[in-house]
Amino acid sequence: MEITIADKLVTLLELQEIDSRLDQLRKLRGDLPEEVKDLEDEVIGIETRIGKFQVEINALKEEIERHVHNKKDAEKLIIKYKDQQMNVRNNREFDAITKELELQELEIQLSEKRVREAEYKISVKDKEIEDTNAAKDKRSEVLEQKRQELDKLVSDSQDEEEKLIKQSEKQSKKVEDRLLKAYVRIRGGAKNGLAVVAVDRGACGGCFNVVPPQRQADIMDKQKIIICEHCGRILADADMIKVHRKKK
């Protein structure tokens, strides 16, 4: 038995009604899913920032260790040079050792300065970590609250959502592949999720642009699938939709 255009439109209308109920159910959740996702991303971003601070602190600690080691080496050299200074044979050797001693003293001073600078930077980073952790705790608290709200909404509507999803999948199988692909594509591009709309008072029920009289006549004849030339939605006769809803 050949499936008529009218039958195809009715099948699509039934699918649209199921999907619209599913859209409405999900719409009740409002912006909560997006808010939760944004908060999760924000917390991850904060954790990443803290991780970078910690990497910088570890690098500064390694720098301190290098300077401390350099200072110890310089102190050992000073002891060595002082011993040598006691056994010099002439003023030239004495002056040379004195210069080496001065260089090592400068090396110690420089190392101590670098250690102080690194310790100061660590204290700044520690404060930044403390402040960032406080911000993370606040955002995490908000996130947990939003998650609980979302979980409750999902829990309250989960059974109905699963039922509608199954109905949609079952109804989709009744629609021919080419038409189903077009329906899915149009729904994906429509803000209100409507792929099949009525022509009422000569206008498209999706974009509300006027439908030319000849196309209105074609829609009423139901001999072919008619698409709105403005928004691309599938157009159906308003009277047919009313009859279909009364039957239901």
Short mmCIF file of C-alpha atoms in Angstrom, two decimals, residues 90-97:
data_model
loop_
_atom_site.label_atom_id
_atom_site.label_comp_id
_atom_site.label_asym_id
_atom_site.label_seq_id
_atom_site.Cartn_x
_atom_site.Cartn_y
_atom_site.Cartn_z
CA ASN A 90 104.99 37.70 47.95
CA ASN A 91 102.55 40.62 47.71
CA ARG A 92 101.40 39.61 44.22
CA GLU A 93 100.12 36.25 45.50
CA PHE A 94 98.56 37.99 48.52
CA ASP A 95 96.71 40.48 46.29
CA ALA A 96 95.50 37.70 43.94
CA ILE A 97 94.07 35.70 46.84
#
